[in-house]
Amino acid sequence: MFQLPRGTRDFTPEEMEKRRYIKENMTSTFRSFGYEEIQTPTFETLELFTAKSGDLIVDEIYAFSDKGGRELALRPELTAPVIRFYVEKMQMEPKPLKLFYFGNCFRYDRPQKGRYREFWQSGCEILGTDTPEAYAELVAMAYTVLKNVGLNDIKLSIGNLTILHSIFTKLGLSKDDQKQLFPLIDKSQFEDILSLLLDCNIKPKDAEHFIYMLEKSDINEVKEFIKNDRSAMGELSNMETLLDLLKSSFNVKDFQIKLSIVRGLDYYKGLVFEIDAPILGAEKQLCGGGAYDLVKLFGGRDTPTAGFAIGFDRTLLALEIEKFSFSSSKADVYIIPVNEEAIKKSIEISQHLRKQGVLTDIDLLRRGASKSLKYANAKKVEKAIIVGPKELEKASVTLRDMETGDQEIVKIEDLIFRLKK
Ligand code: AMP
């Protein structure tokens, strides 16, 4: 017997139905904001990901060389592939370009609930604008996508790396010190941050003030601290416009400012945001996003870019824990030929109904009426159509309501009308 590779999953028809619902629901939200779907390959050149994330990423991904000796990798995320696609083929498109995608990603992660080696992301990128309204729309869309699929309890946090860098500069921290601080800030390990700051010769009073600013994330407090940094003050003013639009125009009021969001990687700048589902516990992060600079790094003409990625599997997990009731799209109708003579006519009826948009299944085992009805019941089909010789003589069939057991003789030509009623 063969086993699944560690960290991968099979999905049953029931699970696929839930996943299809989420995908369709997310698609319609993305499209309602004017975003268009694209797709990129499952594997790319390894260099694409090392260029974006550094050589150490090789340890965390599925990298391999193919028979032609090419260094390739299964994609660990979709932003780099989308930007590669943009630089290769879409730079001339009218701006802004609003793209969304769904795709499987692969990471050599330690598998646990909500963390897999093959998982799915849905996400989007907006290219060619960095106005506060574009970014407010982006954040609002991430929030709306998750609300629209049916999640009740999600927490949106918004930060800004330009502002954080300005605070670091004012404190006099070197780039290396900042790099060491990032993971600690990301995990809000305030005691460790304090001791590292002291090791970096930051005065205790300044170190404590820094931690206070991180924890409180009060915009006015930060404004006062960085008021001499003109570029950071410009960013802060854009941020204020974004937050105001989010509240007053997009009606997304339920968020917190969190200066400790760092997202780790060098190419992020300005806006960063995350959405959590606290119900998921340790692996609670559903969505991460922000503004970033990758186009130039990938050889394109510098263009503002921002986007986010949502963990598709975690969205489903959170919905299940919240006891979301997924509607079922089982076959509407199960057709039962009572004997061999009725098979041809039954198939014709099934084809007729399918053309009219009815989800139609048919007995393919020749197992007769009573066993077929048991099967239809187990499959939770709404209606059965029993096709027998006596009724066929009058161009009719028996229509059975599987819930009540009520039966009636219906003319074949009236079937569609009866079913749609
Ligand atoms: P990232 O590209 O790391 O920002 O991830 C974006 C989102 O993808 C995260 O917020 C998670 O919801 C999801 N995600 C990341 N890694 C995994 C994984 N190994 N298994 C399942 N979901 C993941």
Coordinates of C-alpha atoms and ligand atoms in Angstrom, one line a residue:
M1 CA 0.0 0.0 0.0
F2 CA 1.2 3.5 -0.8
Q3 CA 1.0 6.4 1.5
L4 CA 0.6 10.1 1.0
P5 CA 3.8 12.1 1.2
R6 CA 4.1 13.9 4.5
G7 CA 2.3 17.3 4.7
T8 CA 0.0 16.6 1.7
R9 CA -3.7 15.8 1.7
D10 CA -6.4 14.1 -0.4
F11 CA -9.7 15.8 -0.6
T12 CA -13.0 13.9 -0.5
P13 CA -16.0 15.0 -2.7
E14 CA -17.5 16.6 0.4
E15 CA -14.3 18.6 1.1
M16 CA -14.0 19.6 -2.5
E17 CA -17.6 20.9 -2.4
K18 CA -16.6 23.2 0.5
R19 CA -13.4 24.2 -1.3
R20 CA -15.3 25.0 -4.5
Y21 CA -17.8 27.1 -2.5
I22 CA -14.9 29.2 -1.0
K23 CA -13.2 29.6 -4.4
E24 CA -16.3 30.7 -6.1
N25 CA -17.2 33.1 -3.3
M26 CA -13.7 34.6 -3.2
T27 CA -13.7 34.9 -7.0
S28 CA -16.9 36.9 -7.1
T29 CA -15.6 39.3 -4.4
F30 CA -12.3 39.8 -6.3
R31 CA -14.2 40.4 -9.5
S32 CA -16.6 42.8 -7.8
F33 CA -13.5 45.0 -7.0
G34 CA -12.4 44.9 -10.7
Y35 CA -9.6 42.3 -10.3
E36 CA -8.9 39.8 -13.0
E37 CA -7.8 36.2 -12.6
I38 CA -4.4 34.9 -13.9
Q39 CA -2.5 31.6 -13.5
T40 CA 1.2 30.8 -13.4
P41 CA 3.0 27.5 -13.5
T42 CA 3.5 25.2 -10.5
F43 CA 7.2 25.3 -10.8
E44 CA 9.6 28.1 -11.7
T45 CA 13.3 28.7 -11.9
L46 CA 14.9 28.4 -8.4
E47 CA 16.6 31.7 -8.9
L48 CA 13.2 33.5 -9.0
F49 CA 12.7 32.7 -5.3
T50 CA 16.4 33.1 -4.2
A51 CA 16.4 36.5 -5.9
K52 CA 13.3 37.5 -3.8
S53 CA 14.0 35.8 -0.5
G54 CA 17.8 35.1 -0.4
D55 CA 19.7 31.8 -0.7
L56 CA 18.5 30.5 2.7
I57 CA 15.0 29.9 1.2
V58 CA 16.4 26.8 -0.5
D59 CA 16.2 25.0 2.8
E60 CA 12.6 25.8 3.1
I61 CA 11.3 24.8 -0.3
Y62 CA 11.2 22.0 -2.8
A63 CA 14.1 22.7 -5.1
F64 CA 15.4 20.2 -7.7
S65 CA 17.2 20.0 -11.0
D66 CA 15.4 18.5 -13.9
K67 CA 16.8 16.1 -16.5
G68 CA 18.3 19.1 -18.5
G69 CA 20.1 20.2 -15.4
R70 CA 17.9 23.3 -14.8
E71 CA 17.6 24.5 -11.2
L72 CA 13.9 24.6 -10.5
A73 CA 11.6 24.9 -7.5
L74 CA 7.9 24.2 -6.7
R75 CA 6.5 27.6 -5.9
P76 CA 6.4 28.4 -2.2
E77 CA 4.2 31.4 -2.8
L78 CA 2.7 33.3 -5.8
T79 CA 3.9 36.9 -5.5
A80 CA 7.3 36.3 -7.2
P81 CA 5.7 34.3 -10.1
V82 CA 3.1 37.0 -10.6
I83 CA 5.7 39.7 -10.7
R84 CA 7.8 37.6 -13.1
F85 CA 4.8 37.3 -15.4
Y86 CA 4.2 41.0 -15.2
V87 CA 7.8 41.9 -16.1
E88 CA 7.8 39.4 -18.9
K89 CA 4.5 40.1 -20.5
M90 CA 2.3 42.7 -18.9
Q91 CA 4.4 45.8 -18.4
M92 CA 2.6 47.6 -21.3
E93 CA -0.9 46.9 -20.0
P94 CA -2.9 49.9 -18.9
K95 CA -2.5 50.8 -15.2
P96 CA -3.5 50.0 -12.6
L97 CA -3.3 46.3 -13.2
K98 CA -5.5 44.4 -10.7
L99 CA -4.7 40.6 -10.7
F100 CA -6.0 37.8 -8.6
Y101 CA -5.1 34.1 -8.4
F102 CA -5.6 30.7 -6.7
G103 CA -2.8 28.2 -6.6
N104 CA -1.1 25.4 -4.7
C105 CA 2.2 26.3 -3.0
F106 CA 4.8 24.0 -1.5
R107 CA 7.0 24.6 1.5
Y108 CA 9.2 22.2 3.5
D109 CA 7.4 23.2 6.7
R110 CA 6.9 21.0 9.7
P111 CA 3.3 19.8 9.2
Q112 CA 0.7 20.4 11.8
K113 CA -2.9 21.6 11.9
G114 CA -3.2 24.5 9.5
R115 CA 0.4 24.0 8.3
Y116 CA 1.1 21.7 5.3
R117 CA 3.8 21.0 2.8
E118 CA 1.3 21.5 0.0
F119 CA -1.3 24.2 0.7
W120 CA -3.3 26.7 -1.4
Q121 CA -3.2 30.4 -1.5
S122 CA -5.6 32.9 -3.0
G123 CA -4.4 36.4 -3.4
C124 CA -4.0 39.5 -5.5
E125 CA -1.5 42.1 -6.6
I126 CA -2.2 45.7 -7.7
L127 CA 0.4 47.3 -9.9
G128 CA 0.9 50.8 -11.1
T129 CA -0.6 52.9 -8.2
D130 CA 0.2 53.7 -4.6
T131 CA -2.5 56.1 -3.8
P132 CA -4.0 55.9 -0.4
E133 CA -7.4 55.0 -2.0
A134 CA -5.8 52.1 -3.9
Y135 CA -4.3 50.7 -0.8
A136 CA -7.4 51.3 1.3
E137 CA -9.3 49.4 -1.4
L138 CA -6.8 46.6 -1.2
V139 CA -7.1 46.2 2.6
A140 CA -10.9 46.6 2.4
M141 CA -11.0 43.8 -0.2
A142 CA -8.9 41.4 1.9
Y143 CA -11.2 42.0 4.8
T144 CA -14.3 41.7 2.6
V145 CA -13.2 38.5 0.9
L146 CA -12.9 36.8 4.3
K147 CA -16.2 38.3 5.6
N148 CA -18.0 37.3 2.4
V149 CA -17.0 33.7 2.6
G150 CA -18.8 33.7 6.0
L151 CA -16.2 34.1 8.7
N152 CA -17.5 35.9 11.8
D153 CA -14.4 36.5 13.9
I154 CA -11.4 38.0 12.1
K155 CA -8.9 40.5 13.3
L156 CA -7.3 43.0 10.9
S157 CA -4.1 44.7 11.9
I158 CA -2.3 47.4 9.9
G159 CA 1.3 48.6 10.2
N160 CA 3.8 50.6 8.2
L161 CA 7.4 49.7 7.6
T162 CA 8.5 53.2 6.5
I163 CA 7.3 54.6 9.8
L164 CA 9.0 51.8 11.7
H165 CA 12.3 52.4 9.9
S166 CA 12.1 56.1 10.7
I167 CA 11.7 55.2 14.4
F168 CA 14.7 52.9 14.1
T169 CA 16.8 55.6 12.4
K170 CA 15.9 58.2 15.0
L171 CA 17.0 55.7 17.7
G172 CA 20.3 55.3 15.9
L173 CA 20.0 51.6 15.1
S174 CA 22.3 50.1 12.3
K175 CA 20.8 48.0 9.5
D176 CA 22.3 44.9 11.1
D177 CA 20.7 45.7 14.5
Q178 CA 17.4 46.2 12.8
K179 CA 17.7 42.8 11.1
Q180 CA 18.2 41.1 14.4
L181 CA 15.3 43.0 15.9
F182 CA 12.7 42.1 13.2
P183 CA 12.0 38.5 14.2
L184 CA 11.6 39.6 17.9
I185 CA 9.3 42.4 16.9
D186 CA 7.3 40.1 14.7
K187 CA 6.6 37.8 17.7
S188 CA 6.1 40.8 20.1
Q189 CA 8.8 39.5 22.4
F190 CA 9.1 42.7 24.2
E191 CA 11.6 41.6 26.9
D192 CA 14.0 40.3 24.3
I193 CA 13.6 43.5 22.3
L194 CA 14.5 45.5 25.4
S195 CA 17.7 43.5 26.1
L196 CA 18.8 43.6 22.5
L197 CA 18.3 47.4 22.3
L198 CA 20.4 47.8 25.5
D199 CA 23.1 45.6 23.9
C200 CA 23.0 47.9 20.9
N201 CA 23.8 50.8 23.3
I202 CA 20.4 52.4 23.2
K203 CA 19.7 54.4 26.3
P204 CA 17.3 52.5 28.7
K205 CA 14.8 55.4 28.5
D206 CA 14.8 55.4 24.7
A207 CA 14.5 51.6 24.6
E208 CA 11.5 51.7 26.9
H209 CA 9.9 54.5 24.9
F210 CA 10.4 52.4 21.7
I211 CA 8.6 49.4 23.2
Y212 CA 5.9 51.7 24.5
M213 CA 5.3 53.0 21.0
L214 CA 5.3 49.5 19.5
E215 CA 2.8 48.3 22.1
K216 CA 0.5 51.3 22.0
S217 CA 0.8 52.0 18.3
D218 CA -0.7 55.4 18.8
I219 CA -0.4 57.5 15.6
N220 CA -0.1 60.9 17.4
E221 CA 2.6 59.6 19.7
V222 CA 4.6 58.3 16.7
K223 CA 4.0 61.5 14.8
E224 CA 5.6 63.5 17.5
F225 CA 8.6 61.1 17.6
I226 CA 9.4 61.2 13.8
K227 CA 8.2 64.8 13.1
N228 CA 11.6 65.8 11.6
D229 CA 11.7 63.0 9.0
R230 CA 9.8 64.5 6.1
S231 CA 9.5 61.4 4.0
A232 CA 8.2 59.3 6.9
M233 CA 5.8 62.2 7.8
G234 CA 4.5 62.0 4.1
E235 CA 3.9 58.3 4.5
L236 CA 2.2 58.8 7.8
S237 CA -0.2 61.3 6.3
N238 CA -1.0 58.8 3.5
M239 CA -1.6 56.2 6.1
E240 CA -4.0 58.5 7.9
T241 CA -5.9 59.1 4.7
L242 CA -6.0 55.3 4.1
L243 CA -7.3 54.6 7.6
D244 CA -10.0 57.3 7.3
L245 CA -11.2 55.9 3.9
L246 CA -11.2 52.4 5.4
K247 CA -13.5 53.5 8.2
S248 CA -15.7 56.1 6.6
S249 CA -16.0 55.0 3.0
F250 CA -15.3 51.2 3.0
N251 CA -17.1 50.8 6.3
V252 CA -14.3 48.6 7.7
K253 CA -14.1 49.9 11.3
D254 CA -12.9 46.8 13.1
F255 CA -9.1 47.0 12.9
Q256 CA -6.1 47.9 15.0
I257 CA -2.9 49.8 14.2
K258 CA 0.0 47.5 14.9
L259 CA 3.5 48.9 14.4
S260 CA 5.0 45.5 15.2
I261 CA 4.0 43.9 11.9
V262 CA 7.3 43.5 10.0
R263 CA 6.7 40.7 7.5
G264 CA 10.5 40.0 7.6
L265 CA 11.6 40.5 4.1
D266 CA 13.6 43.4 2.7
Y267 CA 11.4 44.2 -0.3
Y268 CA 8.4 45.1 1.8
K269 CA 8.0 48.9 2.4
G270 CA 5.3 51.2 3.6
L271 CA 1.9 49.5 4.2
V272 CA 1.8 46.1 5.8
F273 CA -1.2 44.3 7.1
E274 CA -2.4 40.9 8.5
I275 CA -5.7 39.3 9.2
D276 CA -6.0 36.6 11.8
A277 CA -8.7 34.1 12.8
P278 CA -8.0 33.8 16.6
I279 CA -10.2 30.6 16.6
L280 CA -7.3 28.8 14.8
G281 CA -4.9 29.2 17.8
A282 CA -1.2 28.9 16.9
E283 CA -1.6 28.9 13.1
K284 CA -4.1 31.8 13.2
Q285 CA -2.7 34.0 10.4
L286 CA -5.1 33.9 7.5
C287 CA -3.8 36.7 5.4
G288 CA -0.6 38.8 5.0
G289 CA 0.0 41.6 2.6
G290 CA 1.4 45.0 2.0
A291 CA 3.3 47.2 -0.5
Y292 CA 6.6 45.9 -1.8
D293 CA 9.4 46.6 -4.4
L294 CA 10.1 43.6 -6.6
V295 CA 9.5 44.7 -10.2
K296 CA 12.9 46.4 -10.5
L297 CA 14.7 43.5 -8.8
F298 CA 13.2 41.3 -11.5
G299 CA 14.4 43.5 -14.3
G300 CA 11.3 45.6 -14.9
R301 CA 10.6 49.3 -14.9
D302 CA 10.0 50.5 -11.4
T303 CA 6.2 50.4 -10.6
P304 CA 4.5 50.6 -7.3
T305 CA 3.1 47.2 -6.2
A306 CA 1.1 45.8 -3.4
G307 CA -0.9 42.7 -2.7
F308 CA -1.9 40.0 -0.2
A309 CA -2.1 36.3 0.1
I310 CA -4.8 34.4 1.9
G311 CA -4.3 30.9 3.3
F312 CA -7.1 29.0 1.6
D313 CA -6.9 25.9 3.8
R314 CA -6.9 27.9 7.0
T315 CA -9.9 29.9 5.8
L316 CA -11.8 26.5 5.4
L317 CA -10.5 25.3 8.8
A318 CA -11.7 28.5 10.5
L319 CA -15.1 28.3 8.8
E320 CA -15.5 24.7 10.0
I321 CA -14.6 25.6 13.6
E322 CA -17.1 28.4 13.4
K323 CA -19.6 25.8 12.3
F324 CA -20.4 27.5 9.1
S325 CA -23.2 25.7 7.3
F326 CA -22.0 24.9 3.8
S327 CA -24.9 24.4 1.4
S328 CA -24.8 21.2 -0.6
S329 CA -24.9 20.9 -4.3
K330 CA -25.8 17.2 -4.6
A331 CA -27.5 16.0 -7.7
D332 CA -31.1 17.4 -7.9
V333 CA -32.4 14.3 -9.5
Y334 CA -31.6 10.6 -9.6
I335 CA -33.1 8.6 -12.6
I336 CA -33.9 5.0 -12.1
P337 CA -34.7 2.7 -15.0
V338 CA -36.8 -0.1 -13.5
N339 CA -35.6 -2.6 -16.2
E340 CA -33.3 -3.0 -19.2
E341 CA -36.0 -1.7 -21.6
A342 CA -36.2 1.6 -19.8
I343 CA -32.5 2.3 -20.0
K344 CA -32.4 4.1 -23.3
K345 CA -35.3 6.4 -22.5
S346 CA -33.9 7.1 -19.0
I347 CA -30.6 8.3 -20.6
E348 CA -32.6 10.5 -23.0
I349 CA -34.4 12.0 -20.1
S350 CA -31.2 12.6 -18.2
Q351 CA -29.6 14.3 -21.2
H352 CA -32.7 16.5 -21.6
L353 CA -32.6 17.6 -17.9
R354 CA -28.9 18.2 -17.9
K355 CA -29.3 20.6 -20.9
Q356 CA -31.8 22.5 -18.8
G357 CA -29.3 22.9 -16.0
V358 CA -30.6 20.2 -13.7
L359 CA -27.9 18.2 -11.8
T360 CA -28.8 14.8 -13.0
D361 CA -27.4 11.4 -12.0
I362 CA -28.7 8.0 -13.2
D363 CA -28.5 4.4 -12.0
L364 CA -25.6 2.7 -13.9
L365 CA -25.7 -0.6 -12.1
R366 CA -29.1 -1.9 -13.2
R367 CA -30.0 -2.5 -9.6
G368 CA -33.7 -2.0 -9.8
A369 CA -36.1 0.4 -8.1
S370 CA -35.9 -0.3 -4.4
K371 CA -32.0 -0.6 -4.2
S372 CA -31.7 2.5 -6.4
L373 CA -34.0 4.5 -4.1
K374 CA -31.9 3.4 -1.1
Y375 CA -28.8 4.7 -2.9
A376 CA -30.6 8.0 -3.9
N377 CA -31.6 8.4 -0.2
A378 CA -28.0 7.8 1.0
K379 CA -26.7 10.4 -1.5
K380 CA -29.4 12.9 -0.2
V381 CA -30.8 13.5 -3.7
E382 CA -33.9 15.7 -3.7
K383 CA -36.0 13.9 -6.3
A384 CA -36.0 10.4 -8.0
I385 CA -37.5 9.8 -11.4
I386 CA -38.6 6.2 -11.8
V387 CA -38.8 5.1 -15.4
G388 CA -41.0 2.1 -16.0
P389 CA -42.7 0.5 -19.1
K390 CA -46.3 1.2 -18.0
E391 CA -45.7 4.9 -17.5
L392 CA -43.6 5.1 -20.6
E393 CA -46.6 3.9 -22.7
K394 CA -48.2 7.2 -21.7
A395 CA -45.0 9.2 -22.2
S396 CA -44.8 9.6 -18.5
V397 CA -42.6 8.8 -15.5
T398 CA -43.0 8.6 -11.7
L399 CA -41.5 11.6 -9.8
R400 CA -40.7 10.9 -6.2
D401 CA -40.0 13.5 -3.5
M402 CA -37.2 11.8 -1.6
E403 CA -37.9 13.7 1.6
T404 CA -41.6 13.1 1.9
G405 CA -41.9 9.9 -0.2
D406 CA -44.8 11.5 -2.2
Q407 CA -45.0 10.2 -5.7
E408 CA -46.9 11.4 -8.8
I409 CA -47.1 10.5 -12.5
V410 CA -45.7 13.3 -14.6
K411 CA -45.6 13.6 -18.4
I412 CA -42.0 13.7 -19.6
E413 CA -42.6 16.9 -21.4
D414 CA -43.8 18.5 -18.2
L415 CA -40.8 17.2 -16.1
I416 CA -38.7 20.3 -16.3
F417 CA -41.5 22.5 -15.3
R418 CA -42.4 20.3 -12.3
L419 CA -38.7 20.2 -11.2
K420 CA -38.2 23.9 -11.4
K421 CA -41.4 24.6 -9.5
Ligands
AMP1 P1 2.9 34.1 3.5 O1 3.2 33.9 2.0 O2 4.0 33.3 4.3 O3 2.7 35.5 3.9 O4 1.6 33.3 3.8 C1 0.3 33.8 3.4 C2 -0.7 32.9 4.1 O5 -0.6 31.6 3.6 C3 -0.5 32.8 5.6 O6 -1.2 33.8 6.3 C4 -1.2 31.4 5.8 O7 -2.6 31.6 6.0 C5 -0.9 30.7 4.6 N1 0.2 29.7 4.8 C6 1.5 29.9 4.8 N2 2.2 28.8 4.9 C7 1.3 27.8 5.0 C8 1.4 26.4 5.2 N3 2.6 25.8 5.3 N4 0.3 25.7 5.3 C9 -0.9 26.3 5.2 N5 -1.1 27.6 5.0 C10 0.0 28.4 4.9

